[in-house]
Coordinates of C-alpha atoms and ligand atoms in Angstrom, one line a residue:
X158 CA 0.0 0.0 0.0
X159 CA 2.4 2.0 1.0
X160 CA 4.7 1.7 -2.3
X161 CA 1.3 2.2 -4.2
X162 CA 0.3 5.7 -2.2
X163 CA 4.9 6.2 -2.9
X164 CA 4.5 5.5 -6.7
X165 CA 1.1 7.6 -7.2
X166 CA 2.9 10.8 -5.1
X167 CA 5.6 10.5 -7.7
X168 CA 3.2 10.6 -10.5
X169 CA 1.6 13.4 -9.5
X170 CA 4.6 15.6 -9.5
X171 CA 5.7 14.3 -12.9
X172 CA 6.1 17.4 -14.9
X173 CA 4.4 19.7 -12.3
X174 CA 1.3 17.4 -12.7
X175 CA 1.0 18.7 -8.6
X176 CA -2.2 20.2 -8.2
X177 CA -4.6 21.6 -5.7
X178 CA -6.0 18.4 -3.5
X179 CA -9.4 18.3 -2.7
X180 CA -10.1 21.3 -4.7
X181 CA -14.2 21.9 -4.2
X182 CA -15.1 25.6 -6.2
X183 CA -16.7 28.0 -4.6
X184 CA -20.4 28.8 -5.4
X185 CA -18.6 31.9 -6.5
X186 CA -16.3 30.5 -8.5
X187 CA -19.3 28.3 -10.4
X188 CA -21.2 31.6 -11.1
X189 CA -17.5 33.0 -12.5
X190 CA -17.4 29.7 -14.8
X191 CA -20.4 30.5 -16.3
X192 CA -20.0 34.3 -16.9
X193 CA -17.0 33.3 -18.5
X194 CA -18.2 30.9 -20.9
X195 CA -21.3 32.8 -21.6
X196 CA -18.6 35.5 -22.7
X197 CA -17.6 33.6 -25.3
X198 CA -15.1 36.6 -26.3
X199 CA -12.2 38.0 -25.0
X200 CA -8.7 40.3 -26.1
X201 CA -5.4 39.0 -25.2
X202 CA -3.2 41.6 -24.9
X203 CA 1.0 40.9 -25.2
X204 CA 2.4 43.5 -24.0
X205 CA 5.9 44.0 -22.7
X206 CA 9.8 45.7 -23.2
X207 CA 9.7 43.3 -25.5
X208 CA 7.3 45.7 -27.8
X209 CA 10.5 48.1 -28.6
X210 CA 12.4 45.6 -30.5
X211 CA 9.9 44.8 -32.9
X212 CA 10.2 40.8 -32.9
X213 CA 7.6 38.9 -30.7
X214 CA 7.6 38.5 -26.8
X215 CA 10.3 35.7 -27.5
X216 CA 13.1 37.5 -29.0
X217 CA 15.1 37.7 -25.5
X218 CA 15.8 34.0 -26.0
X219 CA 15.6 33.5 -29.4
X220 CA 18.5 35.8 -30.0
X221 CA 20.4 34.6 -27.0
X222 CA 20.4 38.5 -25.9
X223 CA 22.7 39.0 -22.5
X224 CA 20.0 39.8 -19.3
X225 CA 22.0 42.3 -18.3
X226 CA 21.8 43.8 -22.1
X227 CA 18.5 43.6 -22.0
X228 CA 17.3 44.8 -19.0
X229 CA 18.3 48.1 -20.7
X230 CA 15.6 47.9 -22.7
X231 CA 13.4 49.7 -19.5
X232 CA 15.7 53.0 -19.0
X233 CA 13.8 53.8 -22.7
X234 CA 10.4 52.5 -22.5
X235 CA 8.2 55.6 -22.2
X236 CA 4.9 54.3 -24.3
X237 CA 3.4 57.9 -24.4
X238 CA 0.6 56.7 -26.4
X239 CA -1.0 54.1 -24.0
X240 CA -4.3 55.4 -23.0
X241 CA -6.1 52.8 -20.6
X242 CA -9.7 54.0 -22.0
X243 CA -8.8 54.3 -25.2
X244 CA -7.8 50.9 -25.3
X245 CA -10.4 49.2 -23.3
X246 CA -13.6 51.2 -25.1
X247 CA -12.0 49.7 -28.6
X248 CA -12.0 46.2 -27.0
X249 CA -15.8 46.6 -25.3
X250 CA -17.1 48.2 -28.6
X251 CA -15.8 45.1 -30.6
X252 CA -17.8 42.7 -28.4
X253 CA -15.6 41.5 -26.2
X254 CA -16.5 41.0 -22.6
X255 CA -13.1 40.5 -20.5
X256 CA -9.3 40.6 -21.5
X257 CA -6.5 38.9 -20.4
X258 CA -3.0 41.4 -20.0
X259 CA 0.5 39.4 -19.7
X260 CA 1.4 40.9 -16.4
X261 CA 4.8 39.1 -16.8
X262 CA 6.2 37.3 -20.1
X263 CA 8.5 35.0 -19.9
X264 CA 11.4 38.0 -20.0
X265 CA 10.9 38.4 -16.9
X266 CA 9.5 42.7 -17.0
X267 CA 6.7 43.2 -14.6
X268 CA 4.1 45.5 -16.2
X269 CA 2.9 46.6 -12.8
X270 CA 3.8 47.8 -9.6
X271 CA 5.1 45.4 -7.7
X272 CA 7.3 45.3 -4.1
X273 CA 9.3 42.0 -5.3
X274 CA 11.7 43.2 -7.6
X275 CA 12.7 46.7 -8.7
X276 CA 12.7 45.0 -12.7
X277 CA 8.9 46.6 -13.3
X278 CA 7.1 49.3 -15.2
X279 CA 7.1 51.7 -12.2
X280 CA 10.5 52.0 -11.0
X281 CA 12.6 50.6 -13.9
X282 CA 11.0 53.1 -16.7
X283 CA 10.5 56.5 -17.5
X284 CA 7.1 56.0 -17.9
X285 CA 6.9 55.1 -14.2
X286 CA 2.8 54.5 -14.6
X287 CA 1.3 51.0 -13.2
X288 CA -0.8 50.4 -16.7
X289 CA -2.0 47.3 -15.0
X290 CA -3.5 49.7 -12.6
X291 CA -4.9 52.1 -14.9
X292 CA -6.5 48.9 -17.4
X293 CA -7.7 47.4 -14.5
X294 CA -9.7 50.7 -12.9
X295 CA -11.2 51.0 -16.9
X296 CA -12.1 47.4 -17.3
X297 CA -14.0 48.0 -13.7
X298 CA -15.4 51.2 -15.0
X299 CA -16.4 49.7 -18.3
X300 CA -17.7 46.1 -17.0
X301 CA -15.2 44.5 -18.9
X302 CA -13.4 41.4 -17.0
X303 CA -10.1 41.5 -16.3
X304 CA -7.8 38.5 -16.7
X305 CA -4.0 38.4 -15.7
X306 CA -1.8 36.2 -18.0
X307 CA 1.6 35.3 -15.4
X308 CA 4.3 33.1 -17.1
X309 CA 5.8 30.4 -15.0
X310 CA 9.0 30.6 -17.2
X311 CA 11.9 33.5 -16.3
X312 CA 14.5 34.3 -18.6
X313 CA 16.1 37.1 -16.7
X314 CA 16.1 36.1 -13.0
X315 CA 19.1 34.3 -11.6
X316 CA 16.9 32.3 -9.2
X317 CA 14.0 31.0 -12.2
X318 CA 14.2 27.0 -13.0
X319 CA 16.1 26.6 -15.9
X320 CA 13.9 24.8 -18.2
X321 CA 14.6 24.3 -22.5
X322 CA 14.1 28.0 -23.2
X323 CA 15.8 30.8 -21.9
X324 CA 19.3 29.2 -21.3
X325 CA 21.4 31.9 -23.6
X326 CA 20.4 34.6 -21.5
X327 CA 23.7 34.6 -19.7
X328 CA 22.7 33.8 -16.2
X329 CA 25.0 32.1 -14.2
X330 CA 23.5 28.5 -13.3
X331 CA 24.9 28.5 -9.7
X332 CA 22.1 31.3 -9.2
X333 CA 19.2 29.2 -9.9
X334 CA 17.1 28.6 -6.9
X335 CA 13.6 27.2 -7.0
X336 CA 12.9 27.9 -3.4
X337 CA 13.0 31.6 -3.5
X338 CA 11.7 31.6 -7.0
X339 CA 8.8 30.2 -6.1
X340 CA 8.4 32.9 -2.9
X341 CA 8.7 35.4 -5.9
X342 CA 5.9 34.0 -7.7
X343 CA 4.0 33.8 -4.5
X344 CA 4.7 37.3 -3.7
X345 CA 3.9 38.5 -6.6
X346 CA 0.5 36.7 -7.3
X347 CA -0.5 38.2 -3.6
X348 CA 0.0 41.4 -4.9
X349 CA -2.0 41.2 -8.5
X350 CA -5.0 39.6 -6.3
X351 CA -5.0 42.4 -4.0
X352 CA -3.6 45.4 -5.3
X353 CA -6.2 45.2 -8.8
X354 CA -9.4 44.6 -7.4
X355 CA -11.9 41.6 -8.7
X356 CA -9.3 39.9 -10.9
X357 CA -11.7 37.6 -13.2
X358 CA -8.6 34.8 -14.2
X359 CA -5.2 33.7 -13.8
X360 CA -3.8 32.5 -17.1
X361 CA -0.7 30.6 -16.3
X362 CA 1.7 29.9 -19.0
X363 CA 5.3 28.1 -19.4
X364 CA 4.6 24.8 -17.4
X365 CA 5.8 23.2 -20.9
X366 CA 9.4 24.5 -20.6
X367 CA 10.2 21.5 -18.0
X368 CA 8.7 19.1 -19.9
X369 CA 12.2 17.3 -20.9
X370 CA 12.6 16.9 -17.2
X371 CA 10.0 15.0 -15.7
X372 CA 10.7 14.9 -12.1
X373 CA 10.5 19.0 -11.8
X374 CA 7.7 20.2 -10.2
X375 CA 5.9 23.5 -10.3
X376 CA 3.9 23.4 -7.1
X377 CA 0.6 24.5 -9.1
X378 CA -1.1 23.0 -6.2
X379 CA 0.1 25.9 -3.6
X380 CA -0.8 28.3 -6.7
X381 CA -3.7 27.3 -6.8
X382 CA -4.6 27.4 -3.3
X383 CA -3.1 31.1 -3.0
X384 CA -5.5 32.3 -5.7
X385 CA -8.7 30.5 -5.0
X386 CA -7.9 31.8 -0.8
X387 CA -7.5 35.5 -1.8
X388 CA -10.2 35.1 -4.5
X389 CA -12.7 31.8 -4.6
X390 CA -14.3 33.5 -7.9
X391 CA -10.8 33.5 -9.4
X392 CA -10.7 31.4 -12.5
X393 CA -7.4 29.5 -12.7
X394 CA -6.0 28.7 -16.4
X395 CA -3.1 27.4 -17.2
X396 CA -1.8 26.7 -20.9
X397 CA -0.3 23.6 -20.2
X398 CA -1.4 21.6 -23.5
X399 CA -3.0 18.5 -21.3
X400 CA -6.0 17.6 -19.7
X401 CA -6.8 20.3 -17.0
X402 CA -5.7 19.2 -13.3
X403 CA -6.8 19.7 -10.2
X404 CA -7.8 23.2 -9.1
X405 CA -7.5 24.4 -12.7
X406 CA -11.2 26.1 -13.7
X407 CA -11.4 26.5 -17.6
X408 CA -9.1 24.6 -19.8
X409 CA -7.0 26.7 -22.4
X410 CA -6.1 25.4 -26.1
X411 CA -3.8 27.3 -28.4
X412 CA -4.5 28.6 -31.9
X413 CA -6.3 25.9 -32.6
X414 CA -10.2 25.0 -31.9
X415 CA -11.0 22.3 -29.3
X416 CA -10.5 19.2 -31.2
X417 CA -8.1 20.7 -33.8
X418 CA -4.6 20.4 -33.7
X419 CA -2.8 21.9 -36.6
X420 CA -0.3 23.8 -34.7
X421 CA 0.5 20.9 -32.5
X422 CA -0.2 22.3 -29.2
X423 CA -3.9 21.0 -28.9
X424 CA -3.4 17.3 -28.7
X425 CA -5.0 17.4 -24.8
X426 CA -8.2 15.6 -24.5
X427 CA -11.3 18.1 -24.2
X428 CA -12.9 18.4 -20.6
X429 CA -16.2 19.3 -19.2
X430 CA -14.6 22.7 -18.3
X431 CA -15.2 25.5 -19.9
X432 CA -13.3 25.9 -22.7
X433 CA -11.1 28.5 -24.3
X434 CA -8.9 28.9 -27.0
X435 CA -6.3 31.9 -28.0
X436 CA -5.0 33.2 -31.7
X437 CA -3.1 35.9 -32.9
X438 CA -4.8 38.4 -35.5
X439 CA -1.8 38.3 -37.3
X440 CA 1.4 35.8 -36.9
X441 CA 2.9 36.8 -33.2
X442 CA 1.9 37.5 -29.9
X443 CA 4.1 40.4 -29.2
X444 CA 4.2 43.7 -31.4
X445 CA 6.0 42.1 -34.4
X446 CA 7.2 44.9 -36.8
X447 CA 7.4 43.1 -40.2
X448 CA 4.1 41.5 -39.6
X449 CA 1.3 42.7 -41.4
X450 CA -0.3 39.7 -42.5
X451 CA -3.7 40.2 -40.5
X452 CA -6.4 37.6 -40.5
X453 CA -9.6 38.5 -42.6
X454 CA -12.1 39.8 -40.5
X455 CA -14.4 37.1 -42.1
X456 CA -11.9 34.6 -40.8
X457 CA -12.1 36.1 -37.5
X458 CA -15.7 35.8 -37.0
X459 CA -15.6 32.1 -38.5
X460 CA -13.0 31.9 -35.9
X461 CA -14.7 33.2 -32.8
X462 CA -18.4 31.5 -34.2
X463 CA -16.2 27.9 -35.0
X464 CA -15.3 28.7 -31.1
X465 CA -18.6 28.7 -29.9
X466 CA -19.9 25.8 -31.9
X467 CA -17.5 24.0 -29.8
X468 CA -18.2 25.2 -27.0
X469 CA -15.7 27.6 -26.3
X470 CA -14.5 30.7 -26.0
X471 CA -11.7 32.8 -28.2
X472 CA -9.1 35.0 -27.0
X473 CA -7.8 36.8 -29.6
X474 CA -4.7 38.2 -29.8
X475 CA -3.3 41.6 -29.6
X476 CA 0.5 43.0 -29.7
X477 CA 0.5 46.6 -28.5
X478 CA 2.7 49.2 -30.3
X479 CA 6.3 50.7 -28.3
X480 CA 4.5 53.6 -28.1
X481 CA 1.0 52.1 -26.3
X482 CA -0.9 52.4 -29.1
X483 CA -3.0 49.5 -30.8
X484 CA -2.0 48.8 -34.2
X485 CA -3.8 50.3 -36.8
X486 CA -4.6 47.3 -38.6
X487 CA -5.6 45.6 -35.0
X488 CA -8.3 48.3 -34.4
X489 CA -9.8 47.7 -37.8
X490 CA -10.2 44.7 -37.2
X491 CA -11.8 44.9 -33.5
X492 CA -14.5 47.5 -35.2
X493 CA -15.5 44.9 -38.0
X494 CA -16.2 42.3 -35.5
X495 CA -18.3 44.3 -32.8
X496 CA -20.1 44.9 -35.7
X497 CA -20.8 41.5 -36.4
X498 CA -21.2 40.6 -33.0
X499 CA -24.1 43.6 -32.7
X500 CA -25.9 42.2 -35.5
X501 CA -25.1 38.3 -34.4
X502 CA -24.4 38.8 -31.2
X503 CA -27.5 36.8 -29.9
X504 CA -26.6 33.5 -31.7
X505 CA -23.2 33.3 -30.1
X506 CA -22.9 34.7 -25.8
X507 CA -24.3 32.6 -23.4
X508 CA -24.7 30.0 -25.9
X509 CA -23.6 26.2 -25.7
X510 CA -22.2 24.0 -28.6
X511 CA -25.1 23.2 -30.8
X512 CA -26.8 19.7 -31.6
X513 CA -24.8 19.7 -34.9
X514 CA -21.1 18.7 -34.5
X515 CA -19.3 21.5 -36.5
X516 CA -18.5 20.0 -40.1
X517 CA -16.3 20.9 -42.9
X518 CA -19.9 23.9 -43.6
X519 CA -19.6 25.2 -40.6
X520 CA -21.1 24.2 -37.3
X521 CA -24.4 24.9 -35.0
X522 CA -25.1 26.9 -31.3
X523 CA -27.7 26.6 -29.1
X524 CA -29.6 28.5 -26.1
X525 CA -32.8 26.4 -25.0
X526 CA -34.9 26.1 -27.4
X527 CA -32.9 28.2 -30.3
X528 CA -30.4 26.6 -32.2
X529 CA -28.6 28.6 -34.6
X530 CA -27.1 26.9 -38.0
X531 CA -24.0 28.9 -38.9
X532 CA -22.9 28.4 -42.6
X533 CA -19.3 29.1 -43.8
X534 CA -19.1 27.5 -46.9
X535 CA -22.5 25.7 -48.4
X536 CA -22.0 22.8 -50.1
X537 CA -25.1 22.6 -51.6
X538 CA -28.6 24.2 -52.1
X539 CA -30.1 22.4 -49.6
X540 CA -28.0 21.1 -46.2
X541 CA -29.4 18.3 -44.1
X542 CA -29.0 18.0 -40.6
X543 CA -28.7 14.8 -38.1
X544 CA -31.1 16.3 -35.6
X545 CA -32.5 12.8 -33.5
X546 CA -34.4 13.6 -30.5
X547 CA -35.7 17.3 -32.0
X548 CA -38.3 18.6 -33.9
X549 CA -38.1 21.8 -35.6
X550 CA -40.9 23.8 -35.4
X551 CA -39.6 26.8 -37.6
X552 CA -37.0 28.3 -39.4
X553 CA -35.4 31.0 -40.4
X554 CA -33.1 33.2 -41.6
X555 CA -31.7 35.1 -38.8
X556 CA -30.6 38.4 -40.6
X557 CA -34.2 39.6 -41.8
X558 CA -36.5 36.6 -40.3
X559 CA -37.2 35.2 -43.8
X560 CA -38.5 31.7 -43.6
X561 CA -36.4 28.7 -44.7
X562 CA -39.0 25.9 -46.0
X563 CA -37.2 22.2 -45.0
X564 CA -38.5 18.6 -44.7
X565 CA -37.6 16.5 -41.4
X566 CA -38.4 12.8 -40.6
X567 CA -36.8 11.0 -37.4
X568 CA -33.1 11.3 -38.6
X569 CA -33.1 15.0 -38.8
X570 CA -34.1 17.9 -41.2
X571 CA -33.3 19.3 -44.9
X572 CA -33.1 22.8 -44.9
X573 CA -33.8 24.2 -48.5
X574 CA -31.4 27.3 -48.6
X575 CA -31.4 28.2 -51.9
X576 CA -27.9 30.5 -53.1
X577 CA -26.1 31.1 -50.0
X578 CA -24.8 34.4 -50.4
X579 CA -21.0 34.6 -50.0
X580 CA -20.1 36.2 -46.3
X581 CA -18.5 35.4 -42.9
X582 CA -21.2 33.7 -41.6
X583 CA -25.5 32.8 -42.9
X584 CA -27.0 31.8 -39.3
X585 CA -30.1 30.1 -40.2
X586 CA -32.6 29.8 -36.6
X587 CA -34.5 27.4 -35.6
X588 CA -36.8 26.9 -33.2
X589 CA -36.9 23.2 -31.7
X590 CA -38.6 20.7 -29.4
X591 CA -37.2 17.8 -27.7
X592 CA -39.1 14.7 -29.6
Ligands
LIG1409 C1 2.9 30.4 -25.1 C2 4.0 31.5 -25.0 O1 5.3 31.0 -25.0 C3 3.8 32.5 -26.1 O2 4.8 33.5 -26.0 C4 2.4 33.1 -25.9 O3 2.3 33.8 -24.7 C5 1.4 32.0 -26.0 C6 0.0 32.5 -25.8 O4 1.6 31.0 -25.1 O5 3.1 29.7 -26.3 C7 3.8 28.6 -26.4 C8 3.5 27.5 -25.7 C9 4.2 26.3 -25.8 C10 5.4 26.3 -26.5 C11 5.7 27.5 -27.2 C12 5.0 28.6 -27.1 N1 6.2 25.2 -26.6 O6 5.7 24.1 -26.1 O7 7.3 25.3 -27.1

């Protein structure tokens, strides 16, 4: 027995598999659950030193630069365009209804005021502003939820793991000292859930970078524990690629939809949490300077609707400017889509994967007795669906409430479309009964 309870210890460590025991969520943190699924949509923001050099938040390591190089990097950030409302009006009036702000990349840069190391945004810039602060008072102002991405990885402390990334930094490895790293993170995590008022998530990232050493252990369950104690309504997420552990409240998947794995980070097996997935509107997650190659808005909204037809939600990326402005390009597109989402809006928050399992067309939402047929690319003039155990009573086209005629025996129902005009998205309603 003994050996058993021995052997199942160890497995639970393996790769930081640790989590919180005997985790029971708060009634709070149920009603959070659902507020955030019924959100369905949400801006990532990347947003760190990392900005000024034009190359994605992982430059640091991917050019091997020297810590003590690149810590210089924060004697010149002075973003004079950031503008907390500007920012967070843009993201309300494109639909969406919280973000999620990397508080701390893997470069190690705290973007807000913080007591456990002089390396952040208040003491080590010119700038000298908290703009977590400042995002977080407008997200509370503008009822937008407000979600704090907090990388696990380090690539400038001395004391942070040393994991497969980060190891050309120049650190020297005689400095490396989980102990007080973790106290860090600890400290730190104290001060984003009490300094920043109802913090909606914490969107943990990096647990991958150990994953050539097995035994290492990130002691997510004491995490855990520290968040849901200073906040029980605090979602935790952590992008970890496998199936969600213990304590974790919403399971994250990475530019890909649940189910998908084209990028090869998806491969986890889906849960009965609630569901979220993240993509960049262009290439990168941090400001990338050469990359203009911006996803159609039509994409997007297939995107964020091919989300909710699985049941989750999209985060969608943005990489703010040096300067604290959005790109240009980024703002176009947030427009296009709270326009979309005014019009549509209806058939995609607070809505649950539909009846339909999404196909190669497009896939189906539903809301009791709604269900709402989202068409990317018709095949045909008439589309059958497997419906067994509904009836439809009605249906119809959801832009101008024309009525779609269709035929339906036990197996399901033939809607007679007609042309499908060419678009993001044709959401045909229907009403339905349980058989
Ligand atoms: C991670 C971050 O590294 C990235 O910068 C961004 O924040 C994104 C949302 O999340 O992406 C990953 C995750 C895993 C690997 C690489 C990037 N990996 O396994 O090498």
């Amino acid at each position: 027995m003994k050996r058993i309870t021995t052997l199942l210890a160890a497995l639970c460590c393996l790769g930081g598999l640790s989590a919180q025991t005997g985790y029971r969520p708060a009634p709070e943190n149920l009603a959070a659950r659902q507020q955030f699924a019924d959100g369905r949509f949400g801006i990532f923001l990347h947003w760190g030193l990392y900005a000024m050099l034009g190359q994605g938040e992982w430059h640091m390591t991917n050019a091997n630069l020297h810590y003590r190089e690149y810590e210089k990097l924060a004697a010149g950030f002075y973003p004079a365009r950031f503008d907390a409302r500007e920012w967070v009006t843009a993201f309300r009036e494109a639909g969406a209804r919280y973000i999620c702000f990397t508080t701390r990349h893997h470069e190690g840069f705290s973007m807000f005021r913080t007591a456990q190391s002089p390396y952040n945004i208040v003491e080590a810039t010119p700038f000298a502003r908290d703009v977590v602060k400042e995002l977080a008072d407008e997200c509370h102002r503008q009822g937008i939820r407000l979600h704090f991405y907090y990388s696990l990885i380090d690539w400038w402390r001395e004391d942070a793991p040393r994991g497969r990334t980060g190891l050309g930094t120049g650190r020297p490895a005689e400095k490396e000292d989980a102990d007080a790293y973790f106290d860090f993170m600890k400290a730190q995590l104290t001060e984003l859930l009490t300094q920043y008022g109802e913090v909606g998530a914490i969107w943990f990232d990096g647990v991958w970078d150990q994953d050539r050493n097995p035994s290492f252990d990130w002691r997510l369950g004491e995490l855990y524990a520290l968040i849901h104690k200073l906040q029980p309504a605090c979602l935790v997420i952590n992008n970890h690629h496998l199936a969600p552990f213990e304590g974790e409240d919403a399971q994250a998947f990475e530019r890909d939809l649940p189910g998908e794995n084209t990028a090869g980070l998806s491969g986890q097996e889906i849960s009965r949490l609630p569901l979220e997935t993240c993509e960049t509107m262009n290439g990168m997650w941090g400001y990338r300077i050469a990359d203009q190659n911006y996803k159609s808005t039509e994409r997007l909204v297939r995107y964020l609707v091919g989300a909710a037809g699985r049941g989750a939600n999209l985060l969608l990326n943005i990489g703010p400017q040096p300067d604290g402005a959005l790109p240009a390009a980024a703002l176009e597109r947030l427009a296009a889509v709270g326009e979309w989402l005014r019009a549509n809006g209806e058939t995609v928050y607070g809505t649950e994967a539909g009846p339909v399992e999404p196909r190669p067309w497009g896939v189906t939402t539903r809301r009791s007795d709604r269900v709402w047929v989202h068409i990317f690319n018709c095949p045909d003039k008439e589309l059958f669906l497997p419906l067994e155990g509904l009836r439809v009573k009605q249906a119809v086209r959801f832009a101008d409430r024309s009525k779609v005629s269709f035929a339906q025996d036990d197996a399901g129902v033939l809607l007679r479309l007609g042309e499908v005009p060419a678009g993001a998205d044709t959401i045909v309603e229907l009403t339905v009964a349980e058989r």
